[in-house]
Amino acid sequence: MSDRPADVLVRNAKVFTVDDARPAAGAVAIGAGSISWVGDDGEARAHAGPATIEIDAAGHTVMPGVIDSHDHVRLGQDPEAIDLHGVRTAAGVRDRITSWLADHPGAEWVEGEGVAYEAAEGGGLADLFDATATGGRPAFATTYDVHNAILNRAALERFGITRDVDRVAFGHVEKGADGAPTGVIHDFAVMGLERAGQAALAAVVPAYSDDRRYQRLLHSLDLAIGFGITTVVEPQNSVDDLPLFERARREGRLRSRLVAALFHPPRTPDEELDAFADAATTYGDDRFRAGPIKLYIDDVAEAHTAAFFDPYAADPSTNGELFYEPGVFAGVMAKLDARGFQTFTHAIGDRGIRTALDAIEHVQRVNGRRDARHQLVHVECPDPADVPRFAQLGVVPCMQPRHFAPDVALQWRDDVGPERSRWAAPWRSLARSGARLAFSSDWNVAEMDPMVGIYTAVTRADLRGDGAWNTDETVDLTTAIRAYTMGGAYANHVEDRRGSITPGKQADVIVLSEDVFASEGEPMALLETRVDVAIADGRVEHQRDHTG
Ligand SMILES: [Zn+2]
């Protein structure tokens, strides 16, 4: 116990510490950026002084700040583009464009985000943005998973994409039966986010200008702290993107801690690894750290580009593909591991997941086993035989509960088919096998609000409470919160100083608007739960306005 009075004292609380040494408490004292005391409410007053900020939690849950282990704050949401998330019909997309154009009559481009595949209704995605819809303007949009870009005819012309062009810097050009480009650009999540891809986009599409990119980041960062996310892991960046975060920090806009993973696309030259290592040295503190390396072994199920052993149920002609030959991938991973990098590998299909796990096993054989905590990200459909390998190899599954809500996974289930769907996002099986789950939002592919993720993890239902499926793989509330706190801390090598409310740890603490354990039997209450106060690094960074 320290002698000096607390800077911040949170009282009258149901503290869920996520610390097994003392799971519950009534009050928390914070001083000099750290948690100085955790105890009973009756003893809290002794820690207050005249300058102490007292927060009355009104009997609600107080928990560690959320660690969102996969949150695309940099890509985020462009407040100036048309938000098409959740619009599932062609007519709905056209309505949004029409009303957006009514508000932006001078717009030179139509830019959209979050296009649902089913909105094409069997037609072409680019038809949603044809000249009738856009008034002849060029249109650029991305699919909800950011894995494909959509260009209408006028935009194809701006980029000079004709039937003779198979590849541009930001992706592969899809062709129709007649050999003409359809307007869909594949592999956007990989190539569109590489340096060259970003530069090619910035030269043509307004949304990729530096200023728009910065505004987009700020928008996401403000959302994050409001959702109680005190540590954000931005999973995919080039070295050139890092000054954007540094600018936010300098301008006082980085109110959460941020870890920026560096993107390693296939065929990344070795010199780039030197640049990654330099970046990790330049940005290496507890507010902003760069360094984990993001790779892809496969892509996404909805585009039939995630790698499975057996063909897709919706298209028996393909079982997806790997971005690397397994032996090549194992070599790449061994090289990264030998240089001390932690890796995050996007792995979705059963074959993609096995290939990545095999690579990590190879790494441990050739480099020796170290406390690397390599992650597989998404882990959407492992073969059951691979589930125990996460714990055995010490691999962290970084997963996104909301992707497996029935309303979101509709097409996924058709594509993958009922048999394999039993192993869709097997959170409970992984947790039982001893794997250390890290949960995350995957904003802006899904809602950033961790309560949505926690709710989905405990229900596997939609946001109305309907359609629950594969409920054998739900987890309980404690496990879900742990995966968003200590699980994330472990996944990011900071469990010694973050992830639980423990004296001596960094003071990242949030106060909720409910007692979430009191309504554990009524998960819908989670969706009504807000973050009243977010404290990061001992400072009150967010306080909810109750007047609205
Ligand atoms: Zn993602």
Coordinates of C-alpha atoms and ligand atoms in Angstrom, one line a residue:
M1 CA 0.0 0.0 0.0
S2 CA 1.3 3.4 -0.9
D3 CA 1.2 6.4 1.5
R4 CA 0.3 9.0 -1.0
P5 CA -3.3 9.5 -1.8
A6 CA -4.7 8.1 -5.0
D7 CA -5.0 10.1 -8.2
V8 CA -8.1 8.2 -9.1
L9 CA -10.3 6.2 -6.8
V10 CA -13.0 3.9 -8.2
R11 CA -15.5 3.1 -5.5
N12 CA -18.8 1.3 -4.9
A13 CA -17.9 -1.2 -7.6
K14 CA -18.3 -4.8 -8.5
V15 CA -14.7 -5.2 -9.6
F16 CA -14.0 -8.3 -11.8
T17 CA -10.2 -8.2 -11.6
V18 CA -9.4 -11.1 -13.9
D19 CA -6.8 -11.9 -11.3
D20 CA -7.2 -15.3 -9.7
A21 CA -5.4 -14.2 -6.6
R22 CA -8.2 -11.9 -5.9
P23 CA -11.1 -12.2 -8.4
A24 CA -13.5 -9.8 -6.8
A25 CA -13.2 -6.4 -5.0
G26 CA -15.2 -3.3 -4.2
A27 CA -12.8 -0.5 -5.0
V28 CA -9.6 0.3 -6.9
A29 CA -7.0 3.0 -6.2
I30 CA -4.8 4.4 -8.9
G31 CA -1.6 6.5 -8.6
A32 CA 1.1 7.5 -11.0
G33 CA -0.4 5.5 -13.8
S34 CA -0.5 2.3 -11.9
I35 CA -3.0 0.4 -9.8
S36 CA -1.9 1.1 -6.3
W37 CA -4.5 -0.8 -4.3
V38 CA -7.4 -3.2 -4.8
G39 CA -9.8 -3.9 -1.9
D40 CA -13.1 -3.6 -0.1
D41 CA -15.2 -0.5 -0.6
G42 CA -15.3 0.1 3.1
E43 CA -11.5 0.7 3.2
A44 CA -11.4 2.8 0.0
R45 CA -11.7 6.2 1.7
A46 CA -8.4 5.8 3.4
H47 CA -6.8 6.1 -0.1
A48 CA -8.5 9.4 -1.0
G49 CA -6.9 12.8 -0.6
P50 CA -8.1 16.3 -1.5
A51 CA -7.0 16.1 -5.1
T52 CA -8.3 12.5 -5.7
I53 CA -10.7 12.1 -8.5
E54 CA -13.4 9.8 -7.1
I55 CA -15.6 7.7 -9.4
D56 CA -18.7 6.1 -8.0
A57 CA -19.3 3.0 -10.0
A58 CA -22.9 2.7 -8.7
G59 CA -22.6 -1.0 -8.0
H60 CA -21.7 -1.7 -11.7
T61 CA -19.0 -3.9 -13.1
V62 CA -15.4 -2.5 -13.1
M63 CA -13.0 -4.5 -15.2
P64 CA -9.6 -4.3 -16.8
G65 CA -9.5 -2.1 -20.0
V66 CA -10.3 -4.2 -23.1
I67 CA -7.4 -5.4 -25.3
D68 CA -8.8 -5.7 -28.8
S69 CA -6.2 -8.0 -30.4
H70 CA -7.3 -7.4 -34.0
D71 CA -8.8 -4.0 -34.8
H72 CA -8.2 -2.2 -38.1
V73 CA -8.2 1.3 -36.6
R74 CA -6.1 2.6 -39.5
L75 CA -8.4 1.3 -42.2
G76 CA -11.4 1.8 -39.9
Q77 CA -14.3 3.7 -41.3
D78 CA -14.1 6.7 -43.5
P79 CA -16.7 9.1 -42.2
E80 CA -16.8 10.6 -45.7
A81 CA -17.6 7.4 -47.6
I82 CA -21.0 5.6 -47.9
D83 CA -21.4 3.0 -45.2
L84 CA -22.9 -0.1 -46.7
H85 CA -22.4 -2.5 -43.8
G86 CA -25.5 -4.6 -43.3
V87 CA -27.2 -3.6 -46.6
R88 CA -28.0 -6.9 -48.1
T89 CA -30.1 -6.0 -51.3
A90 CA -29.2 -4.3 -54.5
A91 CA -32.1 -1.8 -54.0
G92 CA -30.8 -1.0 -50.6
V93 CA -27.3 -0.2 -51.9
R94 CA -28.8 2.0 -54.6
D95 CA -30.9 3.8 -52.1
R96 CA -27.9 4.6 -49.9
I97 CA -26.0 5.9 -53.0
T98 CA -28.9 8.1 -54.0
S99 CA -29.3 9.7 -50.6
W100 CA -25.6 10.1 -50.2
L101 CA -25.4 11.9 -53.6
A102 CA -28.4 14.1 -52.6
D103 CA -26.2 15.3 -49.6
H104 CA -23.0 15.5 -51.7
P105 CA -24.1 16.9 -55.1
G106 CA -20.6 18.1 -55.9
A107 CA -18.9 14.7 -55.2
E108 CA -16.5 13.7 -57.9
W109 CA -16.3 10.1 -56.8
V110 CA -18.7 7.7 -55.2
E111 CA -16.8 5.8 -52.4
G112 CA -18.4 3.0 -50.4
E113 CA -17.4 0.6 -47.7
G114 CA -18.8 -2.6 -46.3
V115 CA -20.5 -4.1 -49.3
A116 CA -22.1 -7.4 -48.5
Y117 CA -21.6 -10.1 -51.2
E118 CA -25.3 -11.0 -51.2
A119 CA -26.3 -7.5 -52.1
A120 CA -25.3 -8.3 -55.7
E121 CA -28.2 -10.7 -55.7
G122 CA -26.5 -13.0 -58.2
G123 CA -25.4 -10.1 -60.5
G124 CA -22.0 -8.4 -60.6
L125 CA -20.9 -6.4 -57.5
A126 CA -19.8 -3.6 -59.8
D127 CA -23.4 -3.4 -61.2
L128 CA -24.4 -1.9 -57.9
F129 CA -22.4 1.1 -58.8
D130 CA -23.3 1.5 -62.5
A131 CA -23.7 4.8 -64.2
T132 CA -27.4 5.0 -63.4
A133 CA -26.6 4.6 -59.7
T134 CA -23.7 7.1 -59.6
G135 CA -24.8 9.6 -62.2
G136 CA -21.8 8.6 -64.3
R137 CA -19.2 9.2 -61.5
P138 CA -16.4 6.8 -60.9
A139 CA -17.0 4.5 -58.0
F140 CA -14.7 2.7 -55.6
A141 CA -15.9 0.4 -52.9
T142 CA -14.7 -2.4 -50.7
T143 CA -16.4 -5.5 -49.6
Y144 CA -17.3 -5.9 -45.9
D145 CA -14.3 -8.1 -45.3
V146 CA -12.0 -5.7 -47.3
H147 CA -10.9 -8.7 -49.3
N148 CA -12.2 -7.4 -52.6
A149 CA -12.3 -3.9 -54.2
I150 CA -15.1 -2.9 -56.5
L151 CA -14.6 -0.4 -59.4
N152 CA -17.4 0.6 -61.7
R153 CA -16.7 1.2 -65.4
A154 CA -15.7 4.8 -65.0
A155 CA -13.3 3.9 -62.2
L156 CA -11.8 1.1 -64.3
E157 CA -11.0 3.7 -67.0
R158 CA -9.4 6.0 -64.4
F159 CA -7.1 3.2 -63.5
G160 CA -6.5 2.2 -67.1
I161 CA -7.8 -1.3 -66.5
T162 CA -8.8 -3.0 -69.7
R163 CA -9.3 -6.6 -70.8
D164 CA -5.5 -6.8 -71.3
V165 CA -4.7 -6.1 -67.6
D166 CA -4.7 -9.0 -65.2
R167 CA -3.0 -7.4 -62.3
V168 CA -2.8 -4.0 -60.8
A169 CA -0.7 -2.9 -57.8
F170 CA -3.7 -3.4 -55.5
G171 CA -5.0 -6.7 -56.6
H172 CA -5.9 -9.2 -59.4
V173 CA -8.4 -8.2 -62.0
E174 CA -11.4 -10.5 -62.2
K175 CA -12.6 -11.2 -65.7
G176 CA -16.0 -12.2 -66.9
A177 CA -16.8 -14.9 -69.4
D178 CA -16.3 -12.4 -72.2
G179 CA -12.8 -11.6 -71.0
A180 CA -13.7 -8.0 -69.9
P181 CA -12.9 -6.9 -66.3
T182 CA -15.9 -7.3 -64.1
G183 CA -14.9 -4.4 -61.8
V184 CA -14.0 -6.8 -58.9
I185 CA -10.4 -6.7 -57.8
H186 CA -9.3 -9.8 -55.8
D187 CA -6.7 -10.1 -53.1
F188 CA -7.3 -6.5 -52.1
A189 CA -6.7 -7.2 -48.4
V190 CA -3.2 -8.4 -49.3
M191 CA -2.1 -6.3 -52.3
G192 CA -4.2 -3.3 -51.7
L193 CA -2.6 -2.8 -48.3
E194 CA 1.0 -3.2 -49.6
R195 CA 3.0 -0.1 -50.1
A196 CA 2.7 -0.2 -53.9
G197 CA -1.0 -0.8 -53.7
Q198 CA -1.6 2.1 -51.4
A199 CA 0.5 4.4 -53.6
A200 CA -1.5 3.4 -56.7
L201 CA -4.8 4.0 -54.9
A202 CA -3.7 7.3 -53.4
A203 CA -2.9 8.6 -57.0
V204 CA -6.5 8.1 -58.1
V205 CA -9.0 7.6 -55.3
P206 CA -9.6 10.6 -52.9
A207 CA -10.2 8.3 -49.9
Y208 CA -6.5 7.3 -49.9
S209 CA -5.1 10.8 -49.5
D210 CA -2.9 11.4 -46.4
D211 CA -5.5 13.7 -44.8
R212 CA -8.4 11.4 -45.3
R213 CA -6.3 8.5 -43.9
Y214 CA -5.5 10.5 -40.8
Q215 CA -9.1 11.5 -40.2
R216 CA -10.1 7.9 -40.6
L217 CA -7.6 6.8 -38.0
L218 CA -8.8 9.5 -35.5
H219 CA -12.4 8.4 -36.0
S220 CA -11.5 4.8 -35.1
L221 CA -9.3 5.8 -32.1
D222 CA -12.1 7.9 -30.6
L223 CA -14.5 5.0 -31.0
A224 CA -12.0 2.7 -29.3
I225 CA -11.6 4.6 -26.1
G226 CA -15.3 5.1 -25.9
F227 CA -15.7 1.3 -26.1
G228 CA -13.3 0.9 -23.2
I229 CA -10.5 -0.5 -25.5
T230 CA -7.4 0.7 -23.8
T231 CA -5.1 -1.5 -26.0
V232 CA -5.6 -1.7 -29.7
V233 CA -3.7 -4.1 -31.9
E234 CA -3.8 -2.7 -35.5
P235 CA -3.0 -5.9 -37.4
Q236 CA -1.7 -4.8 -40.7
N237 CA 0.5 -1.9 -41.5
S238 CA 3.5 -1.0 -43.7
V239 CA 6.4 0.9 -42.3
D240 CA 5.2 4.0 -44.2
D241 CA 2.0 3.9 -42.1
L242 CA 3.7 4.2 -38.8
P243 CA 4.1 8.0 -38.8
L244 CA 0.3 8.3 -38.9
F245 CA 0.1 6.7 -35.4
E246 CA 3.1 8.8 -34.2
R247 CA 1.2 11.9 -35.4
A248 CA -1.9 10.9 -33.4
R249 CA 0.2 10.4 -30.4
R250 CA 2.0 13.7 -30.8
E251 CA -1.3 15.5 -31.2
G252 CA -2.7 13.8 -28.1
R253 CA -5.2 11.8 -30.0
L254 CA -3.8 8.3 -29.1
R255 CA -5.7 7.8 -25.9
S256 CA -5.4 4.0 -26.0
R257 CA -2.2 2.1 -26.2
L258 CA -1.5 0.8 -29.7
V259 CA 0.4 -2.1 -31.1
A260 CA 1.0 -2.0 -34.9
A261 CA 1.7 -5.2 -36.7
L262 CA 3.8 -5.0 -39.8
F263 CA 2.6 -6.5 -43.0
H264 CA 4.7 -9.2 -44.7
P265 CA 3.1 -10.1 -48.0
P266 CA 4.5 -13.1 -50.0
R267 CA 7.9 -12.4 -51.5
T268 CA 8.8 -9.7 -49.1
P269 CA 12.5 -9.1 -49.6
D270 CA 14.9 -9.5 -46.7
E271 CA 15.8 -5.8 -46.6
E272 CA 12.2 -5.2 -45.5
L273 CA 12.9 -7.3 -42.4
D274 CA 15.6 -4.9 -41.5
A275 CA 13.1 -2.0 -41.9
F276 CA 10.7 -4.0 -39.7
A277 CA 13.4 -4.4 -37.0
D278 CA 14.3 -0.7 -37.2
A279 CA 10.6 0.2 -36.8
A280 CA 10.3 -2.0 -33.7
T281 CA 13.3 -0.1 -32.2
T282 CA 11.9 3.3 -33.1
Y283 CA 8.4 2.6 -31.8
G284 CA 8.8 0.3 -28.9
D285 CA 7.2 1.7 -25.8
D286 CA 4.0 0.9 -23.9
R287 CA 2.0 3.6 -25.7
F288 CA 2.9 2.8 -29.2
R289 CA 4.8 -0.3 -30.3
A290 CA 5.5 -1.7 -33.7
G291 CA 6.8 -5.1 -34.4
P292 CA 4.7 -8.2 -34.7
I293 CA 4.6 -9.5 -38.3
K294 CA 1.4 -10.2 -40.1
L295 CA 1.3 -12.9 -42.8
Y296 CA -1.5 -14.7 -44.7
I297 CA -1.5 -18.4 -45.4
D298 CA -4.9 -18.3 -47.1
D299 CA -7.7 -15.8 -47.7
V300 CA -11.5 -15.9 -47.0
A301 CA -14.2 -18.6 -47.2
E302 CA -16.9 -16.3 -48.8
A303 CA -14.7 -15.8 -51.8
H304 CA -13.7 -19.5 -51.8
T305 CA -10.1 -18.5 -51.3
A306 CA -9.6 -19.9 -47.8
A307 CA -7.7 -23.2 -48.1
F308 CA -9.7 -26.4 -47.2
F309 CA -8.9 -30.1 -47.6
D310 CA -12.2 -30.8 -49.3
P311 CA -14.0 -28.7 -51.9
Y312 CA -16.4 -25.9 -51.0
A313 CA -19.9 -27.0 -50.4
A314 CA -21.1 -24.1 -52.6
D315 CA -18.6 -24.8 -55.4
P316 CA -17.2 -28.3 -55.6
S317 CA -14.7 -27.2 -58.3
T318 CA -12.4 -25.6 -55.7
N319 CA -11.0 -26.1 -52.2
G320 CA -9.3 -22.7 -52.1
E321 CA -5.6 -22.1 -52.1
L322 CA -2.6 -21.3 -50.0
F323 CA -0.5 -18.2 -50.6
Y324 CA 2.7 -20.2 -50.1
E325 CA 3.8 -23.8 -50.7
P326 CA 3.9 -25.3 -47.2
G327 CA 7.7 -25.8 -47.2
V328 CA 8.2 -22.2 -48.3
F329 CA 6.0 -20.9 -45.6
A330 CA 7.7 -22.9 -43.0
G331 CA 11.0 -21.4 -44.2
V332 CA 9.6 -17.8 -44.0
M333 CA 8.3 -18.4 -40.5
A334 CA 11.6 -19.9 -39.4
K335 CA 13.5 -16.8 -40.7
L336 CA 11.1 -14.4 -38.9
D337 CA 11.2 -16.4 -35.7
A338 CA 15.0 -16.6 -35.8
R339 CA 15.1 -12.7 -35.9
G340 CA 12.9 -12.6 -32.8
F341 CA 9.7 -11.5 -34.4
Q342 CA 6.3 -12.6 -33.1
T343 CA 4.0 -13.5 -36.1
F344 CA 0.3 -13.2 -36.7
T345 CA -0.8 -15.5 -39.4
H346 CA -4.2 -15.1 -41.0
A347 CA -5.5 -18.7 -41.3
I348 CA -9.1 -19.6 -42.0
G349 CA -9.6 -22.9 -43.8
D350 CA -8.7 -26.3 -42.2
R351 CA -5.8 -26.7 -44.7
G352 CA -4.6 -23.1 -44.1
I353 CA -4.7 -23.6 -40.3
R354 CA -2.9 -27.0 -40.5
T355 CA -0.2 -25.5 -42.8
A356 CA 0.4 -22.7 -40.4
L357 CA 0.6 -25.0 -37.3
D358 CA 2.9 -27.3 -39.2
A359 CA 5.1 -24.3 -40.0
I360 CA 5.3 -23.3 -36.3
E361 CA 6.1 -26.9 -35.4
H362 CA 8.9 -26.7 -37.9
V363 CA 10.1 -23.4 -36.5
Q364 CA 10.3 -25.0 -33.0
R365 CA 12.3 -27.9 -34.4
V366 CA 14.9 -25.8 -36.2
N367 CA 15.1 -22.7 -34.0
G368 CA 14.3 -24.3 -30.6
R369 CA 11.2 -23.5 -28.7
R370 CA 11.1 -19.9 -27.2
D371 CA 8.3 -17.9 -25.7
A372 CA 7.3 -16.6 -29.1
R373 CA 3.5 -16.7 -28.8
H374 CA 3.0 -16.9 -32.5
Q375 CA -0.7 -16.2 -33.3
L376 CA -3.1 -17.6 -35.8
V377 CA -5.7 -15.1 -36.6
H378 CA -9.4 -16.0 -37.3
V379 CA -9.0 -19.8 -37.0
E380 CA -12.4 -20.1 -38.5
C381 CA -12.6 -23.8 -39.4
P382 CA -9.9 -26.0 -38.0
D383 CA -9.8 -29.7 -38.5
P384 CA -10.7 -31.2 -35.1
A385 CA -7.4 -33.0 -35.0
D386 CA -5.6 -29.6 -35.0
V387 CA -7.6 -28.1 -32.1
P388 CA -5.3 -29.5 -29.3
R389 CA -2.2 -28.3 -31.2
F390 CA -2.7 -24.7 -30.3
A391 CA -2.0 -25.5 -26.6
Q392 CA 0.7 -28.0 -27.4
L393 CA 2.6 -25.6 -29.6
G394 CA 1.8 -22.5 -27.5
V395 CA 0.1 -20.9 -30.4
V396 CA -2.5 -18.2 -29.6
P397 CA -5.8 -18.3 -31.5
C398 CA -6.8 -14.7 -32.1
M399 CA -10.5 -14.9 -32.9
Q400 CA -13.5 -12.7 -33.6
P401 CA -16.7 -13.9 -32.1
R402 CA -19.1 -11.6 -34.0
H403 CA -18.0 -13.2 -37.3
F404 CA -19.9 -16.3 -36.2
A405 CA -23.2 -14.7 -35.4
P406 CA -25.8 -16.4 -37.5
D407 CA -26.7 -13.3 -39.4
V408 CA -23.1 -12.6 -40.3
A409 CA -22.1 -16.2 -41.1
L410 CA -25.0 -16.9 -43.4
Q411 CA -23.0 -17.2 -46.6
W412 CA -20.0 -18.7 -44.7
R413 CA -22.2 -21.6 -43.7
D414 CA -23.4 -22.2 -47.2
D415 CA -19.9 -22.0 -48.6
V416 CA -18.3 -24.3 -46.0
G417 CA -21.2 -26.7 -45.6
P418 CA -22.9 -28.3 -42.6
E419 CA -20.3 -31.0 -41.8
R420 CA -17.4 -28.7 -41.3
S421 CA -19.6 -26.1 -39.7
R422 CA -19.5 -28.1 -36.5
W423 CA -15.9 -26.9 -36.2
A424 CA -16.7 -23.3 -37.1
A425 CA -15.0 -21.0 -34.6
P426 CA -14.6 -23.7 -31.8
W427 CA -14.0 -21.3 -28.9
R428 CA -15.0 -23.7 -26.2
S429 CA -13.1 -26.7 -27.6
L430 CA -10.0 -24.5 -27.9
A431 CA -10.4 -23.1 -24.4
R432 CA -10.9 -26.6 -23.0
S433 CA -7.8 -27.9 -24.7
G434 CA -5.8 -25.3 -22.8
A435 CA -5.3 -22.8 -25.7
R436 CA -5.1 -19.1 -24.5
L437 CA -7.8 -17.4 -26.5
A438 CA -7.5 -13.7 -27.5
F439 CA -10.7 -12.1 -28.7
S440 CA -11.1 -9.2 -31.0
S441 CA -13.5 -7.2 -33.1
D442 CA -11.9 -7.1 -36.5
W443 CA -13.4 -3.6 -36.9
N444 CA -14.4 -2.5 -39.4
V445 CA -15.3 -5.9 -40.7
A446 CA -17.5 -6.1 -37.6
E447 CA -18.7 -3.8 -34.8
M448 CA -15.9 -2.5 -32.6
D449 CA -17.9 -2.7 -29.4
P450 CA -16.4 -5.5 -27.3
M451 CA -19.9 -6.1 -25.7
V452 CA -21.1 -7.3 -29.1
G453 CA -18.2 -9.7 -29.2
I454 CA -18.7 -10.9 -25.6
Y455 CA -22.5 -11.3 -26.2
T456 CA -21.8 -13.4 -29.4
A457 CA -19.2 -15.5 -27.6
V458 CA -21.8 -16.5 -24.9
T459 CA -24.8 -16.9 -27.3
R460 CA -23.7 -17.4 -30.9
A461 CA -27.0 -15.7 -31.6
D462 CA -27.8 -12.6 -33.7
L463 CA -28.3 -9.2 -32.1
R464 CA -32.0 -9.9 -31.5
G465 CA -31.2 -13.0 -29.6
D466 CA -32.3 -15.3 -32.5
G467 CA -30.7 -18.0 -34.7
A468 CA -28.2 -19.4 -32.1
W469 CA -26.2 -22.1 -33.8
N470 CA -23.3 -24.4 -32.9
T471 CA -24.0 -23.5 -29.3
D472 CA -21.6 -26.3 -28.1
E473 CA -18.9 -23.8 -28.9
T474 CA -20.1 -20.9 -26.8
V475 CA -18.1 -19.9 -23.8
D476 CA -19.2 -18.5 -20.4
L477 CA -19.0 -14.8 -19.6
T478 CA -15.8 -15.1 -17.5
T479 CA -14.0 -16.8 -20.4
A480 CA -15.2 -14.2 -22.9
I481 CA -14.1 -11.3 -20.7
R482 CA -10.8 -13.1 -20.0
A483 CA -10.2 -13.4 -23.8
Y484 CA -10.6 -9.7 -24.2
T485 CA -8.3 -8.9 -21.2
M486 CA -5.7 -11.3 -19.9
G487 CA -5.9 -13.4 -23.1
G488 CA -5.1 -10.3 -25.1
A489 CA -2.3 -9.3 -22.6
Y490 CA -0.8 -12.8 -23.0
A491 CA -1.1 -12.7 -26.7
N492 CA 0.8 -9.4 -26.8
H493 CA 3.4 -10.3 -24.2
V494 CA 2.2 -7.8 -21.6
E495 CA 0.5 -10.0 -19.1
D496 CA 3.1 -8.9 -16.5
R497 CA 1.7 -5.3 -16.6
R498 CA -1.7 -5.4 -18.2
G499 CA -4.9 -7.5 -18.6
S500 CA -6.0 -7.6 -14.9
I501 CA -6.7 -5.3 -12.0
T502 CA -3.7 -6.2 -9.9
P503 CA -1.6 -3.8 -7.7
G504 CA 1.5 -2.7 -9.6
K505 CA 0.0 -3.2 -13.1
Q506 CA -0.7 -0.3 -15.5
A507 CA -3.9 1.5 -14.6
D508 CA -6.1 0.6 -17.6
V509 CA -9.5 0.2 -16.0
I510 CA -13.1 0.6 -17.2
V511 CA -16.4 1.2 -15.5
L512 CA -19.5 -0.3 -17.1
S513 CA -23.1 0.9 -17.0
E514 CA -24.4 -2.4 -15.6
D515 CA -23.4 -5.2 -13.4
V516 CA -22.9 -7.7 -16.2
F517 CA -22.6 -10.7 -13.9
A518 CA -26.0 -10.0 -12.2
S519 CA -27.7 -10.5 -15.6
E520 CA -25.5 -13.4 -16.7
G521 CA -28.6 -15.4 -17.6
E522 CA -29.9 -12.6 -19.8
P523 CA -27.2 -12.0 -22.4
M524 CA -29.3 -9.4 -24.2
A525 CA -28.4 -7.0 -21.3
L526 CA -24.8 -7.1 -22.6
L527 CA -25.9 -5.3 -25.7
E528 CA -27.3 -2.5 -23.6
T529 CA -24.1 -2.2 -21.6
R530 CA -22.0 0.9 -22.2
V531 CA -18.6 2.0 -20.9
D532 CA -19.2 4.9 -18.5
V533 CA -15.6 5.6 -17.7
A534 CA -12.4 4.5 -19.4
I535 CA -9.1 5.0 -17.6
A536 CA -5.9 4.4 -19.6
D537 CA -2.5 4.8 -18.0
G538 CA -4.1 6.2 -14.9
R539 CA -5.9 9.0 -16.7
V540 CA -9.6 9.3 -17.2
E541 CA -9.7 9.3 -21.0
H542 CA -13.4 8.8 -21.6
Q543 CA -16.5 9.6 -19.5
R544 CA -19.9 8.9 -21.0
D545 CA -22.3 11.7 -21.4
H546 CA -25.5 10.5 -19.6
T547 CA -27.5 13.5 -20.7
G548 CA -28.1 12.2 -24.3
Ligands
ZN1 ZN -8.8 -8.3 -39.9

